[in-house]
Amino acid sequence: MSDIKHHITPALMMGYAAGGLPEAINLVIATHVSICDECRASLAEYESIGGSVVETTEAAAMSAGSLEATLALLGAQDRPAAPKRPAAHGVFPAPLRDYAGGDAADVRWKSLGGGVKQRILQADSYGSVRLLKIPGGVAVPDHGHKGIELTLVLQGAFSDDTGHFGRGDVEIADQSLEHTPIAEPGADCICLAATDAPLRFNSLIPRLLQPLFKI
Amino acid sequence: MPETATLDWTAEMAAIRDRQDQAAFARLFSHFAPRLKAFLMKSGLAPDQAEDCAQDVMATVWKRAALFDPAKAGVSTWIFTIARNRRIDLARRGARPEPEELPWTPEPAPDQADVLAMQQDSDRLTKALAELPEAQRRIVERAFYGDLSHSEIAAETGLPLGTIKSRIRLALERLRHALD
Ligand SMILES: [Zn+2]
């Protein structure tokens, strides 16, 4: 049913289930899980481990009167409603739309030269995440290679020595992976790319452009 | 009988949802609140902060009781996700966007066989976690306390992963089929 072949690794899925990852990485995983049933099931499994960890944690005594204090907090219950985050139809799943301000057609791109465009969606001292739009035959910009780097394809495709990456596929690279992904001919390749290295504006552009001139 | 004990939590949740049963809530509270407090302290919260947060999570359990689906997750799992999200809010280190929700058909009475199977899978996983060699169990626990970066998490922890996963996958296939 699904053509997705490159998934979120167990370590990253455990980190996402545990809630210990940078926002930038979380966004890529939430976007991938939105369109990948395999990883949706895997997330449920890791969240169950979280439940087991709570269950097996040695209890710490609550203060006297804590139940009464909590009972005083109880108010009306929520009624079940339609999903608060219904499935989006289009190129971007719902979590990505929240960050991009709409679907792919709504993105306010900034040119990086060579036909490559980007839009930074979020950046803090724990990481950064951006959208990239790359014409066929052009290299996917290198976004840092410090720490871990996740590149999720949303439209079009790219390929490198490690394989072909189409919609939904996510490439996970660290410093040890030497690769130059190239966008495949056809529709512009749109990727969501995140790194857990802090974004440095002064060195960003030259590093981004460097791979473009390698081909 | 541990299985019966776990099933009771599902029954308490139904009593909270259907009858706003405060006695059922009190039983759920006496089991989960002290564990949540310990879990949150191991996640780095000071004891009084962990106490407040545990109370707050339990109040949210009450408020959202109708949204709990026992065929999709165990009670402890659902409570864990509420506590995790609260901890992330408190840490102010950045958001954790959620995947988009699937259009699950809201079933007022989920299939009892599905509920039982989910509870048994959850019990099996809890038992497996408790029986892991000390070093491996510590890695899993520290990951969930938010004490390990993803690069420090060993990919292979020895947990029998795949029981709940295969059940969820079957449910997803059923859902996709129904939507076609
Ligand atoms: Zn996947």
Short mmCIF file of C-alpha atoms and ligand atoms in Angstrom, two decimals:
data_model
loop_
_atom_site.label_atom_id
_atom_site.label_comp_id
_atom_site.label_asym_id
_atom_site.label_seq_id
_atom_site.Cartn_x
_atom_site.Cartn_y
_atom_site.Cartn_z
CA MET A 1 0.00 0.00 0.00
CA SER A 2 2.82 2.35 0.85
CA ASP A 3 6.02 2.83 -1.14
CA ILE A 4 7.97 4.24 1.78
CA LYS A 5 11.23 2.33 2.20
CA HIS A 6 13.33 4.58 4.43
CA HIS A 7 11.94 4.98 7.93
CA ILE A 8 12.65 6.59 11.29
CA THR A 9 15.31 4.57 13.17
CA PRO A 10 14.38 2.81 16.46
CA ALA A 11 16.61 5.15 18.49
CA LEU A 12 14.98 8.26 17.03
CA MET A 13 11.48 6.82 17.45
CA MET A 14 12.21 6.03 21.08
CA GLY A 15 13.52 9.59 21.53
CA TYR A 16 10.36 11.02 19.95
CA ALA A 17 8.09 8.80 22.08
CA ALA A 18 10.05 9.78 25.20
CA GLY A 19 9.86 13.49 24.32
CA GLY A 20 13.58 14.17 24.52
CA LEU A 21 14.35 15.37 20.99
CA PRO A 22 14.84 18.92 19.64
CA GLU A 23 11.77 20.56 18.12
CA ALA A 24 13.37 20.50 14.64
CA ILE A 25 13.79 16.71 14.71
CA ASN A 26 10.33 16.26 16.25
CA LEU A 27 8.77 18.07 13.28
CA VAL A 28 10.37 15.72 10.74
CA ILE A 29 9.27 12.65 12.71
CA ALA A 30 5.69 13.96 13.23
CA THR A 31 5.48 14.69 9.48
CA HIS A 32 6.81 11.25 8.51
CA VAL A 33 4.51 9.41 10.97
CA SER A 34 1.56 11.33 9.49
CA ILE A 35 2.07 9.54 6.17
CA CYS A 36 3.70 6.26 7.30
CA ASP A 37 1.55 3.57 8.94
CA GLU A 38 4.61 1.46 9.69
CA CYS A 39 6.12 4.21 11.84
CA ARG A 40 2.72 5.13 13.34
CA ALA A 41 2.51 1.57 14.67
CA SER A 42 6.11 1.74 15.83
CA LEU A 43 5.41 4.99 17.72
CA ALA A 44 2.48 3.31 19.52
CA GLU A 45 4.84 0.53 20.56
CA TYR A 46 7.44 2.94 21.95
CA GLU A 47 4.78 4.95 23.78
CA SER A 48 3.67 1.66 25.37
CA ILE A 49 7.20 1.26 26.68
CA GLY A 50 6.79 4.72 28.22
CA GLY A 51 3.64 3.41 29.94
CA SER A 52 5.59 0.40 31.20
CA VAL A 53 8.35 2.65 32.53
CA VAL A 54 5.78 4.66 34.53
CA GLU A 55 4.17 1.42 35.71
CA THR A 56 7.46 -0.06 36.94
CA THR A 57 8.86 3.14 38.49
CA GLU A 58 9.13 2.81 42.25
CA ALA A 59 6.39 5.04 43.68
CA ALA A 60 7.19 8.29 45.52
CA ALA A 61 4.77 9.19 48.33
CA MET A 62 2.35 11.99 47.50
CA SER A 63 1.89 14.74 50.11
CA ALA A 64 -0.94 14.54 52.58
CA GLY A 65 -4.13 15.92 51.07
CA SER A 66 -2.94 15.55 47.47
CA LEU A 67 -6.01 13.54 46.41
CA GLU A 68 -8.32 16.16 47.92
CA ALA A 69 -6.33 18.92 46.20
CA THR A 70 -6.69 17.09 42.88
CA LEU A 71 -10.40 16.41 43.37
CA ALA A 72 -10.79 20.18 43.82
CA LEU A 73 -9.21 20.64 40.36
CA LEU A 74 -11.73 18.38 38.63
CA GLY A 75 -14.22 20.14 36.45
CA ALA A 76 -16.34 19.27 33.47
CA GLN A 77 -15.06 16.55 31.17
CA ASP A 78 -14.29 17.12 27.50
CA ARG A 79 -16.69 15.48 25.08
CA PRO A 80 -15.22 13.37 22.30
CA ALA A 81 -15.00 15.46 19.16
CA ALA A 82 -13.74 15.14 15.64
CA PRO A 83 -9.94 14.68 15.45
CA LYS A 84 -8.32 17.93 16.49
CA ARG A 85 -5.78 17.35 13.78
CA PRO A 86 -7.59 15.80 10.82
CA ALA A 87 -5.64 14.41 7.91
CA ALA A 88 -4.67 17.11 5.44
CA HIS A 89 -4.99 16.56 1.72
CA GLY A 90 -2.13 17.98 -0.29
CA VAL A 91 1.65 17.88 -0.22
CA PHE A 92 2.19 18.79 3.43
CA PRO A 93 0.71 16.77 6.31
CA ALA A 94 -0.97 18.77 9.11
CA PRO A 95 2.01 19.23 11.51
CA LEU A 96 4.13 20.65 8.69
CA ARG A 97 1.33 22.99 7.60
CA ASP A 98 1.35 24.53 11.08
CA TYR A 99 5.01 25.49 10.62
CA ALA A 100 4.93 26.35 6.91
CA GLY A 101 1.78 28.47 7.18
CA GLY A 102 -0.04 26.34 4.60
CA ASP A 103 0.67 23.81 1.88
CA ALA A 104 3.63 23.68 -0.53
CA ALA A 105 2.09 26.35 -2.79
CA ASP A 106 1.88 28.81 0.13
CA VAL A 107 5.57 28.71 1.12
CA ARG A 108 7.45 32.00 0.85
CA TRP A 109 10.70 30.66 -0.55
CA LYS A 110 14.07 32.42 -0.42
CA SER A 111 16.52 31.75 -3.22
CA LEU A 112 19.87 30.17 -2.40
CA GLY A 113 21.12 30.38 -6.00
CA GLY A 114 21.41 27.57 -8.55
CA GLY A 115 17.63 27.27 -8.64
CA VAL A 116 17.60 26.01 -5.03
CA LYS A 117 15.16 27.62 -2.62
CA GLN A 118 14.71 27.30 1.10
CA ARG A 119 12.53 28.39 3.95
CA ILE A 120 13.74 28.11 7.54
CA LEU A 121 10.80 26.98 9.69
CA GLN A 122 12.30 26.81 13.15
CA ALA A 123 15.72 27.25 14.71
CA ASP A 124 16.97 27.32 18.28
CA SER A 125 20.11 26.29 20.11
CA TYR A 126 19.09 22.61 19.87
CA GLY A 127 18.65 22.42 16.12
CA SER A 128 17.00 23.80 13.02
CA VAL A 129 14.55 22.67 10.37
CA ARG A 130 13.93 24.02 6.89
CA LEU A 131 12.11 23.30 3.67
CA LEU A 132 14.22 22.92 0.54
CA LYS A 133 13.07 23.02 -3.08
CA ILE A 134 15.56 21.63 -5.56
CA PRO A 135 15.17 21.41 -9.36
CA GLY A 136 15.90 18.06 -11.03
CA GLY A 137 19.60 17.34 -11.56
CA VAL A 138 20.75 19.71 -8.81
CA ALA A 139 22.43 18.60 -5.58
CA VAL A 140 20.49 18.74 -2.33
CA PRO A 141 22.28 21.33 -0.16
CA ASP A 142 24.32 20.01 2.69
CA HIS A 143 22.78 21.32 5.88
CA GLY A 144 25.58 21.17 8.30
CA HIS A 145 26.94 17.68 8.86
CA LYS A 146 27.45 18.37 12.49
CA GLY A 147 25.37 16.02 14.51
CA ILE A 148 22.48 14.18 12.94
CA GLU A 149 20.65 15.23 9.80
CA LEU A 150 17.19 14.08 8.69
CA THR A 151 15.92 14.73 5.17
CA LEU A 152 12.29 13.82 4.44
CA VAL A 153 11.03 13.91 0.84
CA LEU A 154 7.56 15.45 0.37
CA GLN A 155 7.48 15.87 -3.41
CA GLY A 156 9.66 14.58 -6.23
CA ALA A 157 12.68 12.44 -5.34
CA PHE A 158 16.42 12.44 -4.82
CA SER A 159 19.00 9.71 -4.95
CA ASP A 160 22.56 9.10 -3.81
CA ASP A 161 24.91 6.15 -3.27
CA THR A 162 22.66 4.81 -0.53
CA GLY A 163 19.51 4.66 -2.64
CA HIS A 164 16.42 6.33 -4.06
CA PHE A 165 14.26 8.55 -1.82
CA GLY A 166 10.69 9.35 -2.89
CA ARG A 167 7.72 10.87 -1.07
CA GLY A 168 7.70 9.82 2.59
CA ASP A 169 11.24 8.44 2.58
CA VAL A 170 13.57 9.91 5.17
CA GLU A 171 17.35 9.85 4.91
CA ILE A 172 19.13 9.88 8.25
CA ALA A 173 22.78 10.85 8.09
CA ASP A 174 25.51 11.64 10.57
CA GLN A 175 29.03 12.95 10.11
CA SER A 176 30.21 9.55 8.93
CA LEU A 177 28.04 9.51 5.81
CA GLU A 178 29.77 11.03 2.78
CA HIS A 179 27.06 11.57 0.22
CA THR A 180 25.80 13.98 -2.39
CA PRO A 181 22.10 13.50 -2.99
CA ILE A 182 20.89 14.76 -6.37
CA ALA A 183 17.27 15.68 -7.14
CA GLU A 184 15.82 13.40 -9.79
CA PRO A 185 14.38 14.79 -13.04
CA GLY A 186 10.70 15.66 -12.95
CA ALA A 187 8.83 17.73 -10.39
CA ASP A 188 10.98 19.95 -8.14
CA CYS A 189 12.11 17.96 -5.13
CA ILE A 190 10.67 19.41 -1.90
CA CYS A 191 12.30 18.14 1.30
CA LEU A 192 11.97 18.86 4.99
CA ALA A 193 15.48 18.87 6.43
CA ALA A 194 16.44 19.04 10.09
CA THR A 195 19.66 18.94 12.03
CA ASP A 196 20.36 18.93 15.75
CA ALA A 197 23.35 21.24 15.26
CA PRO A 198 22.68 24.90 16.05
CA LEU A 199 22.10 27.09 13.04
CA ARG A 200 24.94 29.54 12.37
CA PHE A 201 23.88 32.25 10.00
CA ASN A 202 27.35 33.53 9.14
CA SER A 203 28.59 30.19 7.88
CA LEU A 204 25.32 28.84 6.54
CA ILE A 205 25.24 30.18 3.02
CA PRO A 206 28.77 29.26 1.89
CA ARG A 207 28.35 25.77 3.28
CA LEU A 208 25.00 25.39 1.58
CA LEU A 209 26.33 26.51 -1.75
CA GLN A 210 29.47 24.44 -1.65
CA PRO A 211 27.91 21.15 -2.77
CA LEU A 212 26.14 22.87 -5.64
CA PHE A 213 29.47 23.54 -7.32
CA LYS A 214 30.77 20.04 -6.76
CA ILE A 215 28.61 18.61 -9.52
CA MET B 1 -3.61 -11.83 38.91
CA PRO B 2 -1.80 -9.02 37.10
CA GLU B 3 -4.01 -9.18 33.99
CA THR B 4 -7.16 -8.59 36.01
CA ALA B 5 -5.43 -5.74 37.82
CA THR B 6 -4.62 -4.03 34.54
CA LEU B 7 -8.09 -4.62 33.12
CA ASP B 8 -9.49 -2.87 36.18
CA TRP B 9 -7.81 0.38 35.11
CA THR B 10 -9.81 0.26 31.88
CA ALA B 11 -12.96 -0.33 33.93
CA GLU B 12 -12.08 2.60 36.23
CA MET B 13 -11.60 4.80 33.15
CA ALA B 14 -15.06 3.77 31.88
CA ALA B 15 -16.58 4.58 35.30
CA ILE B 16 -14.91 8.00 35.26
CA ARG B 17 -16.14 8.66 31.73
CA ASP B 18 -19.69 7.31 32.05
CA ARG B 19 -20.57 8.18 35.64
CA GLN B 20 -18.00 10.84 36.67
CA ASP B 21 -17.16 8.31 39.38
CA GLN B 22 -14.85 10.02 41.91
CA ALA B 23 -14.24 6.77 43.83
CA ALA B 24 -12.90 5.16 40.63
CA PHE B 25 -10.76 8.27 40.12
CA ALA B 26 -9.42 7.96 43.68
CA ARG B 27 -8.32 4.35 43.01
CA LEU B 28 -6.65 5.36 39.75
CA PHE B 29 -5.00 8.26 41.58
CA SER B 30 -3.61 6.12 44.39
CA HIS B 31 -1.95 3.83 41.86
CA PHE B 32 -0.70 6.29 39.26
CA ALA B 33 -0.04 9.60 41.06
CA PRO B 34 2.87 8.28 43.21
CA ARG B 35 4.39 6.61 40.14
CA LEU B 36 3.99 9.79 38.09
CA LYS B 37 5.59 11.81 40.86
CA ALA B 38 8.58 9.44 40.94
CA PHE B 39 8.76 9.41 37.13
CA LEU B 40 8.76 13.22 37.01
CA MET B 41 11.40 13.50 39.74
CA LYS B 42 13.62 11.14 37.76
CA SER B 43 12.95 13.42 34.78
CA GLY B 44 14.59 16.24 36.73
CA LEU B 45 11.67 17.96 38.47
CA ALA B 46 12.01 19.02 42.11
CA PRO B 47 9.75 17.02 44.49
CA ASP B 48 7.16 19.80 44.98
CA GLN B 49 7.10 20.53 41.24
CA ALA B 50 6.70 16.79 40.51
CA GLU B 51 3.86 16.64 43.03
CA ASP B 52 2.02 19.55 41.38
CA CYS B 53 2.65 18.12 37.92
CA ALA B 54 1.38 14.65 38.93
CA GLN B 55 -1.82 16.22 40.31
CA ASP B 56 -2.20 18.23 37.14
CA VAL B 57 -1.73 15.12 34.93
CA MET B 58 -4.32 13.19 36.97
CA ALA B 59 -6.79 16.09 36.64
CA THR B 60 -6.22 15.97 32.86
CA VAL B 61 -6.93 12.20 32.93
CA TRP B 62 -10.33 13.06 34.43
CA LYS B 63 -11.01 15.85 31.97
CA ARG B 64 -10.10 13.79 28.89
CA ALA B 65 -11.52 10.45 30.04
CA ALA B 66 -13.89 10.33 27.07
CA LEU B 67 -10.98 10.56 24.65
CA PHE B 68 -9.26 7.46 26.01
CA ASP B 69 -9.61 4.50 23.62
CA PRO B 70 -8.66 1.21 25.36
CA ALA B 71 -8.37 -0.57 22.00
CA LYS B 72 -5.56 1.80 20.95
CA ALA B 73 -3.44 2.07 24.11
CA GLY B 74 -3.23 0.85 27.68
CA VAL B 75 -4.19 3.17 30.55
CA SER B 76 -0.58 3.55 31.72
CA THR B 77 0.51 4.41 28.16
CA TRP B 78 -2.16 7.06 27.80
CA ILE B 79 -1.26 8.57 31.18
CA PHE B 80 2.42 8.50 30.23
CA THR B 81 1.75 10.55 27.07
CA ILE B 82 -0.12 13.18 29.12
CA ALA B 83 2.77 13.37 31.61
CA ARG B 84 5.35 13.53 28.81
CA ASN B 85 3.56 16.43 27.14
CA ARG B 86 3.24 18.28 30.44
CA ARG B 87 6.95 17.79 31.12
CA ILE B 88 7.80 19.15 27.65
CA ASP B 89 5.65 22.26 28.31
CA LEU B 90 7.40 22.83 31.64
CA ALA B 91 10.88 22.41 30.16
CA ARG B 92 10.31 25.17 27.58
CA ARG B 93 12.92 23.65 25.34
CA GLY B 94 10.82 23.63 22.21
CA ALA B 95 7.60 22.02 21.07
CA ARG B 96 6.87 18.43 20.15
CA PRO B 97 4.50 18.57 17.17
CA GLU B 98 2.12 15.60 17.01
CA PRO B 99 1.39 13.55 13.87
CA GLU B 100 -1.93 14.23 12.22
CA GLU B 101 -4.74 12.10 13.61
CA LEU B 102 -6.37 9.39 11.58
CA PRO B 103 -10.11 9.53 11.09
CA TRP B 104 -10.71 6.65 13.52
CA THR B 105 -14.41 6.05 13.68
CA PRO B 106 -15.24 6.90 17.28
CA GLU B 107 -16.75 3.71 18.66
CA PRO B 108 -18.75 4.17 21.85
CA ALA B 109 -18.05 0.57 22.82
CA PRO B 110 -14.75 -0.71 21.43
CA ASP B 111 -14.52 -4.42 20.67
CA GLN B 112 -13.85 -6.19 23.99
CA ALA B 113 -11.51 -8.64 22.26
CA ASP B 114 -9.39 -5.72 21.01
CA VAL B 115 -9.37 -4.15 24.47
CA LEU B 116 -8.34 -7.40 26.13
CA ALA B 117 -5.63 -8.06 23.55
CA MET B 118 -4.21 -4.55 23.99
CA GLN B 119 -4.13 -4.97 27.78
CA GLN B 120 -2.39 -8.32 27.48
CA ASP B 121 0.20 -6.89 25.09
CA SER B 122 0.81 -3.98 27.48
CA ASP B 123 1.20 -6.37 30.42
CA ARG B 124 3.62 -8.51 28.43
CA LEU B 125 5.70 -5.44 27.58
CA THR B 126 5.77 -4.26 31.21
CA LYS B 127 6.84 -7.74 32.32
CA ALA B 128 9.51 -7.87 29.61
CA LEU B 129 10.84 -4.48 30.69
CA ALA B 130 11.05 -5.61 34.32
CA GLU B 131 12.92 -8.75 33.26
CA LEU B 132 15.51 -7.01 31.08
CA PRO B 133 19.10 -7.19 32.25
CA GLU B 134 19.79 -4.25 34.59
CA ALA B 135 22.01 -2.31 32.16
CA GLN B 136 19.53 -2.52 29.28
CA ARG B 137 16.58 -1.63 31.48
CA ARG B 138 18.46 1.44 32.75
CA ILE B 139 19.00 2.66 29.17
CA VAL B 140 15.29 2.37 28.39
CA GLU B 141 14.30 4.09 31.64
CA ARG B 142 16.79 6.90 31.23
CA ALA B 143 15.58 7.47 27.64
CA PHE B 144 12.02 7.91 28.96
CA TYR B 145 13.13 10.13 31.83
CA GLY B 146 14.48 12.39 29.07
CA ASP B 147 17.96 11.75 30.38
CA LEU B 148 19.53 10.39 27.17
CA SER B 149 20.04 11.96 23.77
CA HIS B 150 18.96 9.95 20.74
CA SER B 151 22.58 9.22 19.89
CA GLU B 152 23.05 7.69 23.34
CA ILE B 153 20.04 5.41 23.03
CA ALA B 154 21.15 1.95 22.05
CA ALA B 155 19.07 0.87 19.08
CA GLU B 156 18.84 -2.71 20.32
CA THR B 157 17.51 -2.87 23.85
CA GLY B 158 16.29 -6.46 23.80
CA LEU B 159 12.62 -5.62 24.27
CA PRO B 160 10.20 -7.90 22.41
CA LEU B 161 9.03 -5.08 20.16
CA GLY B 162 6.39 -5.84 17.62
CA THR B 163 3.45 -7.15 19.64
CA ILE B 164 1.58 -3.88 19.98
CA LYS B 165 2.99 -2.70 16.68
CA SER B 166 1.47 -5.59 14.74
CA ARG B 167 -1.88 -5.07 16.49
CA ILE B 168 -1.91 -1.35 15.63
CA ARG B 169 -0.88 -2.15 12.07
CA LEU B 170 -3.81 -4.54 11.67
CA ALA B 171 -6.17 -1.86 13.01
CA LEU B 172 -4.70 0.65 10.54
CA GLU B 173 -5.19 -1.78 7.66
CA ARG B 174 -8.80 -2.31 8.70
CA LEU B 175 -9.28 1.45 8.86
CA ARG B 176 -7.68 2.09 5.45
CA HIS B 177 -9.84 -0.65 3.98
CA ALA B 178 -12.98 0.91 5.46
CA LEU B 179 -12.01 4.32 4.04
CA ASP B 180 -11.40 3.03 0.48
ZN ZN C 1 8.11 5.10 8.37
#
